[in-house]
Amino acid sequence: MSVNAVPEKYRSLRSFAFGDGPALADELLDLVLSGVKTATCGTEDEPNTSTPGERWIVRDGRGTPRCVIESIEVTYRRYSEVDAAFAHDEGEGDRSLAYWREAHRNYFGRQGKFSEDMMLMCERFRLVEVFATAEQAS
């Protein structure tokens, strides 16, 4: 991670990239930057669990810091209990619950973690700041 790309006030924050590969990281980051994606989820045992008020640096698929988000709500619920409002806030595909279920079944399946009753950390967040990219700076 290039420290120079991150303003001093954020350099102590933890960082992560969405998804499980560069292409998905970029796709989901684009949804965040456009204001469409305001929620995410992960398994309850992931190291990137949040608490409300916590801020994170989000990296793109190449590991470049792109923005800061702030967690505003964290709840725990089973995969089968995720509702249409949360699926909509995740911002993926057509934003429907059906799309969310299929995409997350595939995602957690790739990790060998999927089950209908798996517990998820469901987080809503807000975009705090977008960092200038090298293209924007030139």
mmCIF file of C-alpha atoms in Angstrom, residues 39-42 73-78 82 86 90 100 120-124:
data_model
loop_
_atom_site.group_PDB
_atom_site.id
_atom_site.type_symbol
_atom_site.label_atom_id
_atom_site.label_comp_id
_atom_site.label_asym_id
_atom_site.label_seq_id
_atom_site.Cartn_x
_atom_site.Cartn_y
_atom_site.Cartn_z
ATOM 1 C CA ALA A 39 -23.276 -2.135 2.791
ATOM 2 C CA THR A 40 -21.155 -5.265 2.856
ATOM 3 C CA CYS A 41 -21.014 -8.559 4.669
ATOM 4 C CA GLY A 42 -18.559 -11.219 5.635
ATOM 5 C CA GLU A 73 -24.145 -0.157 11.628
ATOM 6 C CA VAL A 74 -23.014 -3.711 12.317
ATOM 7 C CA THR A 75 -25.470 -6.550 12.829
ATOM 8 C CA TYR A 76 -25.101 -10.302 12.846
ATOM 9 C CA ARG A 77 -27.592 -12.496 11.049
ATOM 10 C CA ARG A 78 -27.732 -15.780 9.259
ATOM 11 C CA VAL A 82 -30.631 -11.292 5.124
ATOM 12 C CA PHE A 86 -29.768 -5.098 2.991
ATOM 13 C CA GLU A 90 -25.027 -3.936 -1.025
ATOM 14 C CA TRP A 100 -27.666 -11.154 -3.551
ATOM 15 C CA LEU A 120 -22.708 -13.099 8.707
ATOM 16 C CA MET A 121 -21.473 -9.746 9.907
ATOM 17 C CA CYS A 122 -23.690 -7.308 8.002
ATOM 18 C CA GLU A 123 -22.289 -3.801 7.888
ATOM 19 C CA ARG A 124 -23.654 -0.537 6.585
#
